[in-house]
mmCIF file of C-alpha atoms and ligand atoms in Angstrom:
data_model
loop_
_atom_site.group_PDB
_atom_site.id
_atom_site.type_symbol
_atom_site.label_atom_id
_atom_site.label_comp_id
_atom_site.label_asym_id
_atom_site.label_seq_id
_atom_site.Cartn_x
_atom_site.Cartn_y
_atom_site.Cartn_z
ATOM 1 C CA MET A 1434 15.347 167.008 21.513
ATOM 2 C CA GLN A 1435 17.783 165.629 24.278
ATOM 3 C CA LEU A 1436 19.244 168.569 25.952
ATOM 4 C CA ASP A 1437 22.240 166.136 26.082
ATOM 5 C CA GLN A 1438 22.390 166.926 22.375
ATOM 6 C CA TYR A 1439 22.928 170.900 22.725
ATOM 7 C CA VAL A 1440 25.236 170.330 26.616
ATOM 8 C CA ASN A 1441 27.847 168.421 28.030
ATOM 9 C CA THR A 1442 25.238 167.026 30.507
ATOM 10 C CA LEU A 1443 27.068 164.541 33.320
ATOM 11 C CA GLY A 1444 24.548 161.733 31.939
ATOM 12 C CA ARG A 1445 26.688 162.188 28.261
ATOM 13 C CA ASP A 1446 29.770 162.247 29.684
ATOM 14 C CA LEU A 1447 29.787 159.861 31.882
ATOM 15 C CA LYS A 1448 28.058 157.529 29.249
ATOM 16 C CA ALA A 1449 30.907 158.344 26.533
ATOM 17 C CA ARG A 1450 33.160 156.836 30.147
ATOM 18 C CA PHE A 1451 31.699 154.201 31.629
ATOM 19 C CA GLY A 1452 29.069 152.074 28.735
ATOM 20 C CA GLY A 1453 26.216 152.573 30.182
ATOM 21 C CA LYS A 1454 23.962 154.890 32.496
ATOM 22 C CA ILE A 1455 24.838 156.065 36.460
ATOM 23 C CA ARG A 1456 22.268 157.763 38.440
ATOM 24 C CA LYS A 1457 23.472 160.127 41.532
ATOM 25 C CA LEU A 1458 22.226 158.745 44.701
ATOM 26 C CA THR A 1459 21.433 161.509 47.197
ATOM 27 C CA ILE A 1460 23.613 160.685 50.573
ATOM 28 C CA ASP A 1461 22.993 162.832 54.298
ATOM 29 C CA ALA A 1462 25.840 161.765 55.833
ATOM 30 C CA ASN A 1463 24.974 163.986 59.418
ATOM 31 C CA PHE A 1464 27.110 166.614 58.460
ATOM 32 C CA THR A 1465 26.647 169.890 59.431
ATOM 33 C CA CYS A 1466 28.184 173.548 58.044
ATOM 34 C CA PRO A 1467 30.675 175.656 60.190
ATOM 35 C CA ASN A 1468 28.554 178.745 58.665
ATOM 36 C CA ARG A 1469 25.923 178.124 60.556
ATOM 37 C CA ASP A 1470 27.715 176.525 63.760
ATOM 38 C CA GLY A 1471 29.529 179.732 64.786
ATOM 39 C CA THR A 1472 33.036 178.605 63.804
ATOM 40 C CA ILE A 1473 32.729 180.799 60.638
ATOM 41 C CA GLY A 1474 29.646 182.558 61.158
ATOM 42 C CA ARG A 1475 25.854 181.819 62.506
ATOM 43 C CA GLY A 1476 22.737 181.476 60.661
ATOM 44 C CA GLY A 1477 24.202 180.303 57.287
ATOM 45 C CA CYS A 1478 24.006 181.670 54.382
ATOM 46 C CA THR A 1479 21.134 183.477 53.223
ATOM 47 C CA PHE A 1480 18.875 181.399 50.873
ATOM 48 C CA CYS A 1481 20.018 178.427 52.785
ATOM 49 C CA ASN A 1482 17.521 175.744 54.072
ATOM 50 C CA VAL A 1483 18.954 172.757 54.293
ATOM 51 C CA ASP A 1484 16.318 170.353 55.467
ATOM 52 C CA SER A 1485 14.268 171.220 51.515
ATOM 53 C CA PHE A 1486 17.450 169.347 49.740
ATOM 54 C CA VAL A 1487 17.506 166.689 52.070
ATOM 55 C CA ALA A 1488 14.361 163.857 52.363
ATOM 56 C CA ALA A 1489 13.372 163.920 55.682
ATOM 57 C CA GLN A 1490 13.269 159.785 55.851
ATOM 58 C CA GLN A 1491 17.371 159.714 55.122
ATOM 59 C CA GLN A 1492 18.394 160.848 57.918
ATOM 60 C CA HIS A 1493 19.640 159.509 60.311
ATOM 61 C CA LEU A 1494 20.006 156.445 58.194
ATOM 62 C CA SER A 1495 23.692 154.667 57.704
ATOM 63 C CA ILE A 1496 25.105 155.297 54.247
ATOM 64 C CA THR A 1497 25.111 151.975 53.491
ATOM 65 C CA GLU A 1498 20.980 151.653 54.231
ATOM 66 C CA GLN A 1499 20.742 155.417 52.427
ATOM 67 C CA LEU A 1500 22.001 153.614 49.314
ATOM 68 C CA VAL A 1501 19.782 150.642 49.475
ATOM 69 C CA MET A 1502 16.748 153.174 50.011
ATOM 70 C CA ARG A 1503 17.911 155.295 47.328
ATOM 71 C CA LYS A 1504 17.704 152.156 44.463
ATOM 72 C CA GLN A 1505 14.851 151.257 45.714
ATOM 73 C CA GLU A 1506 12.780 154.259 44.554
ATOM 74 C CA LEU A 1507 14.511 155.193 41.395
ATOM 75 C CA LYS A 1508 13.277 150.916 41.123
ATOM 76 C CA HIS A 1509 16.234 150.628 37.995
ATOM 77 C CA ARG A 1510 18.020 147.271 36.944
ATOM 78 C CA ASN A 1511 20.569 147.351 36.002
ATOM 79 C CA ILE A 1512 22.938 150.674 36.368
ATOM 80 C CA ARG A 1513 25.097 151.378 38.510
ATOM 81 C CA TYR A 1514 25.732 155.090 40.374
ATOM 82 C CA LEU A 1515 27.597 157.305 42.389
ATOM 83 C CA ALA A 1516 27.225 158.613 45.693
ATOM 84 C CA TYR A 1517 26.553 162.052 45.926
ATOM 85 C CA PHE A 1518 27.690 163.717 49.278
ATOM 86 C CA GLN A 1519 24.911 166.548 49.370
ATOM 87 C CA ALA A 1520 23.423 168.252 52.471
ATOM 88 C CA TYR A 1521 25.577 170.638 54.322
ATOM 89 C CA SER A 1522 29.450 170.749 54.395
ATOM 90 C CA ASN A 1523 30.517 166.946 53.534
ATOM 91 C CA THR A 1524 34.303 167.867 53.615
ATOM 92 C CA TYR A 1525 33.265 169.555 57.517
ATOM 93 C CA ALA A 1526 34.834 166.238 60.528
ATOM 94 C CA GLU A 1527 38.143 165.011 61.052
ATOM 95 C CA THR A 1528 39.509 163.049 58.158
ATOM 96 C CA SER A 1529 39.000 159.489 59.675
ATOM 97 C CA TYR A 1530 35.289 160.175 60.243
ATOM 98 C CA LEU A 1531 34.761 161.075 56.262
ATOM 99 C CA LYS A 1532 37.133 158.152 55.685
ATOM 100 C CA ARG A 1533 34.583 156.046 57.124
ATOM 101 C CA MET A 1534 31.587 158.206 55.479
ATOM 102 C CA TYR A 1535 33.169 157.823 51.920
ATOM 103 C CA GLN A 1536 34.126 154.255 52.448
ATOM 104 C CA GLN A 1537 30.956 153.054 53.934
ATOM 105 C CA ALA A 1538 29.323 154.739 49.747
ATOM 106 C CA LEU A 1539 32.562 152.894 47.547
ATOM 107 C CA ALA A 1540 31.722 149.785 49.123
ATOM 108 C CA SER A 1541 28.576 149.148 47.140
ATOM 109 C CA GLU A 1542 29.865 146.637 43.948
ATOM 110 C CA ASP A 1543 27.554 149.166 41.447
ATOM 111 C CA VAL A 1544 28.894 152.674 43.009
ATOM 112 C CA VAL A 1545 31.504 153.640 41.135
ATOM 113 C CA GLY A 1546 32.205 157.041 42.540
ATOM 114 C CA ILE A 1547 31.447 160.009 44.873
ATOM 115 C CA CYS A 1548 30.482 163.476 44.595
ATOM 116 C CA VAL A 1549 31.551 165.638 47.420
ATOM 117 C CA GLY A 1550 29.631 169.081 47.984
ATOM 118 C CA THR A 1551 31.487 170.971 50.678
ATOM 119 C CA ARG A 1552 32.562 174.561 50.472
ATOM 120 C CA PRO A 1553 36.153 176.051 49.817
ATOM 121 C CA ASP A 1554 36.822 177.184 52.980
ATOM 122 C CA CYS A 1555 36.273 173.629 53.911
ATOM 123 C CA VAL A 1556 39.300 171.138 52.166
ATOM 124 C CA SER A 1557 41.977 170.021 53.281
ATOM 125 C CA ASP A 1558 44.982 169.178 51.943
ATOM 126 C CA ASP A 1559 44.157 165.582 54.027
ATOM 127 C CA VAL A 1560 40.779 165.283 52.356
ATOM 128 C CA ILE A 1561 42.295 166.595 48.960
ATOM 129 C CA GLU A 1562 45.356 164.258 49.040
ATOM 130 C CA MET A 1563 41.865 161.351 50.576
ATOM 131 C CA LEU A 1564 39.766 162.238 47.377
ATOM 132 C CA ALA A 1565 43.216 161.772 45.526
ATOM 133 C CA ASP A 1566 43.466 158.540 46.714
ATOM 134 C CA TYR A 1567 40.003 157.550 45.046
ATOM 135 C CA GLN A 1568 41.023 158.847 42.643
ATOM 136 C CA ARG A 1569 43.909 156.778 41.655
ATOM 137 C CA GLN A 1570 41.750 154.075 42.504
ATOM 138 C CA GLY A 1571 39.596 154.435 39.949
ATOM 139 C CA LYS A 1572 36.782 155.301 41.348
ATOM 140 C CA GLU A 1573 35.000 158.391 39.559
ATOM 141 C CA VAL A 1574 35.841 161.523 41.789
ATOM 142 C CA TRP A 1575 34.057 164.802 42.242
ATOM 143 C CA LEU A 1576 34.667 168.075 44.543
ATOM 144 C CA GLU A 1577 31.752 169.959 44.572
ATOM 145 C CA LEU A 1578 32.427 173.273 45.177
ATOM 146 C CA GLY A 1579 29.550 175.607 46.036
ATOM 147 C CA LEU A 1580 30.759 179.565 45.546
ATOM 148 C CA GLN A 1581 27.150 181.011 43.843
ATOM 149 C CA SER A 1582 29.011 184.093 42.566
ATOM 150 C CA ALA A 1583 32.838 184.854 41.858
ATOM 151 C CA HIS A 1584 31.693 189.077 43.358
ATOM 152 C CA ASP A 1585 32.578 188.896 46.454
ATOM 153 C CA GLN A 1586 30.466 192.381 47.306
ATOM 154 C CA THR A 1587 27.500 189.526 46.905
ATOM 155 C CA LEU A 1588 29.629 186.817 48.655
ATOM 156 C CA LYS A 1589 29.450 189.102 51.416
ATOM 157 C CA ARG A 1590 25.765 190.642 50.684
ATOM 158 C CA ILE A 1591 24.052 186.896 50.992
ATOM 159 C CA ASN A 1592 26.521 185.826 54.395
ATOM 160 C CA ARG A 1593 28.737 183.272 52.237
ATOM 161 C CA GLY A 1594 31.592 183.612 54.636
ATOM 162 C CA HIS A 1595 34.432 183.446 52.489
ATOM 163 C CA ASP A 1596 35.723 184.939 48.983
ATOM 164 C CA PHE A 1597 36.157 184.772 45.441
ATOM 165 C CA ARG A 1598 39.648 184.296 45.736
ATOM 166 C CA CYS A 1599 39.613 181.421 48.757
ATOM 167 C CA TYR A 1600 37.487 179.207 45.715
ATOM 168 C CA GLN A 1601 40.347 179.671 44.027
ATOM 169 C CA GLN A 1602 42.849 178.911 46.244
ATOM 170 C CA THR A 1603 40.695 175.487 46.513
ATOM 171 C CA THR A 1604 40.066 175.271 43.382
ATOM 172 C CA GLU A 1605 44.094 175.245 42.030
ATOM 173 C CA ARG A 1606 45.282 172.759 45.456
ATOM 174 C CA ALA A 1607 42.451 170.200 43.874
ATOM 175 C CA ARG A 1608 43.121 170.404 40.291
ATOM 176 C CA GLN A 1609 46.871 170.347 40.888
ATOM 177 C CA HIS A 1610 45.898 166.427 42.139
ATOM 178 C CA ASN A 1611 43.545 166.421 39.221
ATOM 179 C CA LEU A 1612 40.586 165.827 41.281
ATOM 180 C CA LYS A 1613 37.776 166.941 38.817
ATOM 181 C CA VAL A 1614 35.950 170.091 40.110
ATOM 182 C CA CYS A 1615 32.325 171.306 40.125
ATOM 183 C CA CYS A 1616 31.484 174.885 40.394
ATOM 184 C CA HIS A 1617 27.645 175.553 41.630
ATOM 185 C CA LEU A 1618 26.502 178.383 40.169
ATOM 186 C CA ILE A 1619 23.115 180.409 41.349
ATOM 187 C CA VAL A 1620 21.640 182.950 39.396
ATOM 188 C CA GLY A 1621 19.287 185.160 40.339
ATOM 189 C CA LEU A 1622 20.698 186.359 43.766
ATOM 190 C CA PRO A 1623 20.273 190.268 45.181
ATOM 191 C CA GLY A 1624 21.816 193.177 43.033
ATOM 192 C CA GLU A 1625 23.122 190.792 40.766
ATOM 193 C CA ASN A 1626 22.397 190.458 36.980
ATOM 194 C CA GLN A 1627 23.114 188.432 33.193
ATOM 195 C CA GLY A 1628 26.704 191.008 33.065
ATOM 196 C CA ASP A 1629 27.340 189.960 36.259
ATOM 197 C CA TYR A 1630 26.818 185.741 35.574
ATOM 198 C CA ARG A 1631 28.751 186.429 32.881
ATOM 199 C CA GLN A 1632 31.867 187.546 34.746
ATOM 200 C CA THR A 1633 31.369 185.498 36.977
ATOM 201 C CA LEU A 1634 31.078 182.556 34.539
ATOM 202 C CA SER A 1635 34.139 183.855 32.594
ATOM 203 C CA GLN A 1636 35.738 184.332 36.134
ATOM 204 C CA VAL A 1637 35.452 180.226 37.062
ATOM 205 C CA ILE A 1638 36.048 179.674 33.924
ATOM 206 C CA ALA A 1639 39.832 181.079 34.225
ATOM 207 C CA THR A 1640 40.504 180.016 37.638
ATOM 208 C CA GLY A 1641 40.218 176.779 35.625
ATOM 209 C CA VAL A 1642 36.663 174.487 36.161
ATOM 210 C CA ASP A 1643 35.556 170.207 35.445
ATOM 211 C CA GLY A 1644 31.766 170.869 35.912
ATOM 212 C CA LEU A 1645 29.265 173.281 36.045
ATOM 213 C CA LYS A 1646 26.268 172.969 38.306
ATOM 214 C CA LEU A 1647 24.053 176.646 37.280
ATOM 215 C CA HIS A 1648 20.106 177.028 39.562
ATOM 216 C CA PRO A 1649 17.905 179.182 39.907
ATOM 217 C CA LEU A 1650 17.432 181.876 43.234
ATOM 218 C CA HIS A 1651 15.095 179.827 45.062
ATOM 219 C CA VAL A 1652 13.105 180.981 48.153
ATOM 220 C CA VAL A 1653 12.463 179.136 51.041
ATOM 221 C CA GLU A 1654 11.138 178.330 54.071
ATOM 222 C CA GLY A 1655 13.358 179.044 57.373
ATOM 223 C CA SER A 1656 15.573 180.657 55.421
ATOM 224 C CA ALA A 1657 16.716 184.841 56.187
ATOM 225 C CA MET A 1658 15.918 185.417 52.172
ATOM 226 C CA ALA A 1659 12.268 184.304 53.016
ATOM 227 C CA ARG A 1660 11.902 187.184 54.907
ATOM 228 C CA THR A 1661 13.153 190.021 52.371
ATOM 229 C CA TRP A 1662 11.390 188.237 49.791
ATOM 230 C CA ARG A 1663 8.076 188.323 51.887
ATOM 231 C CA SER A 1664 8.560 192.157 53.141
ATOM 232 C CA GLY A 1665 8.495 192.440 49.106
ATOM 233 C CA ARG A 1666 12.342 193.630 49.013
ATOM 234 C CA LEU A 1667 13.017 190.518 46.461
ATOM 235 C CA GLN A 1668 11.869 189.415 42.862
ATOM 236 C CA ALA A 1669 12.407 185.740 42.261
ATOM 237 C CA LEU A 1670 13.532 185.042 38.943
ATOM 238 C CA THR A 1671 9.889 183.763 36.350
ATOM 239 C CA LEU A 1672 11.086 180.780 34.053
ATOM 240 C CA PRO A 1673 11.580 182.757 31.565
ATOM 241 C CA GLU A 1674 14.189 185.480 33.283
ATOM 242 C CA TYR A 1675 15.957 182.299 33.952
ATOM 243 C CA VAL A 1676 15.909 180.302 30.376
ATOM 244 C CA GLU A 1677 17.692 183.306 28.752
ATOM 245 C CA ALA A 1678 20.248 183.972 31.501
ATOM 246 C CA ALA A 1679 21.226 180.364 31.519
ATOM 247 C CA VAL A 1680 20.736 179.302 27.858
ATOM 248 C CA ASP A 1681 23.497 182.399 27.487
ATOM 249 C CA LEU A 1682 25.789 180.984 29.905
ATOM 250 C CA ILE A 1683 25.505 177.455 28.652
ATOM 251 C CA GLN A 1684 26.556 178.670 24.815
ATOM 252 C CA ARG A 1685 29.706 180.766 26.441
ATOM 253 C CA THR A 1686 31.143 177.414 28.258
ATOM 254 C CA PRO A 1687 33.815 175.685 26.167
ATOM 255 C CA GLU A 1688 32.147 172.527 24.781
ATOM 256 C CA HIS A 1689 34.692 169.977 28.107
ATOM 257 C CA ILE A 1690 33.197 171.337 30.489
ATOM 258 C CA VAL A 1691 30.780 169.157 32.073
ATOM 259 C CA TYR A 1692 27.596 170.017 33.222
ATOM 260 C CA HIS A 1693 25.936 168.875 36.416
ATOM 261 C CA ARG A 1694 23.051 171.015 36.343
ATOM 262 C CA VAL A 1695 21.199 173.252 34.073
ATOM 263 C CA SER A 1696 18.106 174.102 36.404
ATOM 264 C CA ALA A 1697 17.040 172.801 39.779
ATOM 265 C CA LYS A 1698 13.935 172.157 41.340
ATOM 266 C CA ALA A 1699 13.746 172.977 45.313
ATOM 267 C CA ARG A 1700 10.674 171.041 47.755
ATOM 268 C CA SER A 1701 7.303 171.909 47.519
ATOM 269 C CA ASP A 1702 6.719 172.238 51.295
ATOM 270 C CA SER A 1703 9.813 174.199 51.215
ATOM 271 C CA LEU A 1704 9.560 176.443 47.568
ATOM 272 C CA LEU A 1705 8.326 179.816 48.129
ATOM 273 C CA ALA A 1706 9.504 181.227 45.040
ATOM 274 C CA PRO A 1707 9.991 181.185 42.288
ATOM 275 C CA GLU A 1708 6.688 178.462 41.884
ATOM 276 C CA TRP A 1709 7.434 177.552 38.954
ATOM 277 C CA CYS A 1710 11.393 175.696 40.165
ATOM 278 C CA GLY A 1711 8.587 172.770 42.237
ATOM 279 C CA ASP A 1712 9.312 171.303 38.547
ATOM 280 C CA LYS A 1713 13.079 171.057 37.318
ATOM 281 C CA TRP A 1714 11.398 169.876 34.110
ATOM 282 C CA SER A 1715 9.460 173.323 32.648
ATOM 283 C CA ALA A 1716 12.923 174.916 33.072
ATOM 284 C CA ILE A 1717 14.956 172.139 31.464
ATOM 285 C CA VAL A 1718 12.357 171.308 28.152
ATOM 286 C CA GLU A 1719 12.849 175.089 27.452
ATOM 287 C CA ILE A 1720 16.024 175.124 28.007
ATOM 288 C CA THR A 1721 16.898 172.806 25.269
ATOM 289 C CA ARG A 1722 14.574 173.975 22.637
ATOM 290 C CA ARG A 1723 16.336 177.034 23.076
ATOM 291 C CA LEU A 1724 19.523 175.741 23.028
ATOM 292 C CA ALA A 1725 18.166 173.967 19.290
ATOM 293 C CA LEU A 1726 17.157 177.343 17.673
ATOM 294 C CA SER A 1727 20.201 180.013 18.422
ATOM 295 C CA GLY A 1728 23.128 177.312 19.610
ATOM 296 C CA ALA A 1729 24.610 174.724 21.719
ATOM 297 C CA GLN A 1730 27.496 174.702 24.658
ATOM 298 C CA GLY A 1731 30.464 176.484 23.401
ATOM 299 C CA SER A 1732 28.482 178.599 19.950
ATOM 300 C CA LYS A 1733 29.530 181.648 21.895
ATOM 301 C CA GLN A 1734 32.564 183.195 23.045
ATOM 302 C CA ILE A 1735 32.948 184.321 27.251
HETATM 303 S S1 SF4 B 994 24.507 176.366 51.627
HETATM 304 FE FE1 SF4 B 994 25.923 175.266 51.930
HETATM 305 S S2 SF4 B 994 27.729 176.318 53.419
HETATM 306 FE FE2 SF4 B 994 25.893 178.033 52.751
HETATM 307 S S3 SF4 B 994 24.996 177.600 54.936
HETATM 308 FE FE3 SF4 B 994 24.315 175.910 53.742
HETATM 309 S S4 SF4 B 994 24.836 174.485 53.629
HETATM 310 FE FE4 SF4 B 994 26.336 176.225 54.986
#
């Protein structure tokens, strides 16, 4: 039983279009974030500690060196790659610097494209134009926008520093240039329930979206939420709760939308809760089993 039998995964989508396996390589280009440096806010989103996503040995290496290192770690032969600019806000710099970073990644012959993760309030017209240009040159390009929830009340509570309207406007600008947008959503944010997750999904789909990333709320060391969790005022989702929520959302997602991720793991040295997020496979195996039993992506109405 494979997840891509029931879900239009990025792996399945890329294989169909490129005729072979494409792997994502995570890049850290030393960006920062306007929600941390005081431009928009300080302290960042309450769930965030970017160190939990970036391998320490990757920091301070050039893009080219990181790509070489990550390829060696994977030990795969004859496959191609997408360079994934993941840590912090990867459009938060002068256009000339961004261009240098992206082009270093695209210069490698076996890199077919880039995925650029960022905040919706951090994407200028120049950046959209630059990414759209790479796409016109035949590169695979994804703009990954962190949204987490479409509820402004929740966005305020988790100190995102932008609202849903901001996400909509950036998505609309990007898609007008035929850029593909992947929206990041978190299941289990404080104060939200299944009705809220469904409403978020419905509003994201109504705005127009090409890809989705779902992941359970991770409570990680160094984040503001770690304090709330330690004080007992925050409950992390159990594995069955997350699986039930994720399966419901996947089944309500139209088939043409590509899932980049249906769960995620955090580094075990910084993860506080839920414990099962130290291993990404437990959720994927269970989600696959449930989709096989009760219906695949798109089998339910949004
Ligand atoms: S989650 Fe992203 S936007 Fe929020 S503080 Fe962390 S790096 Fe910044």
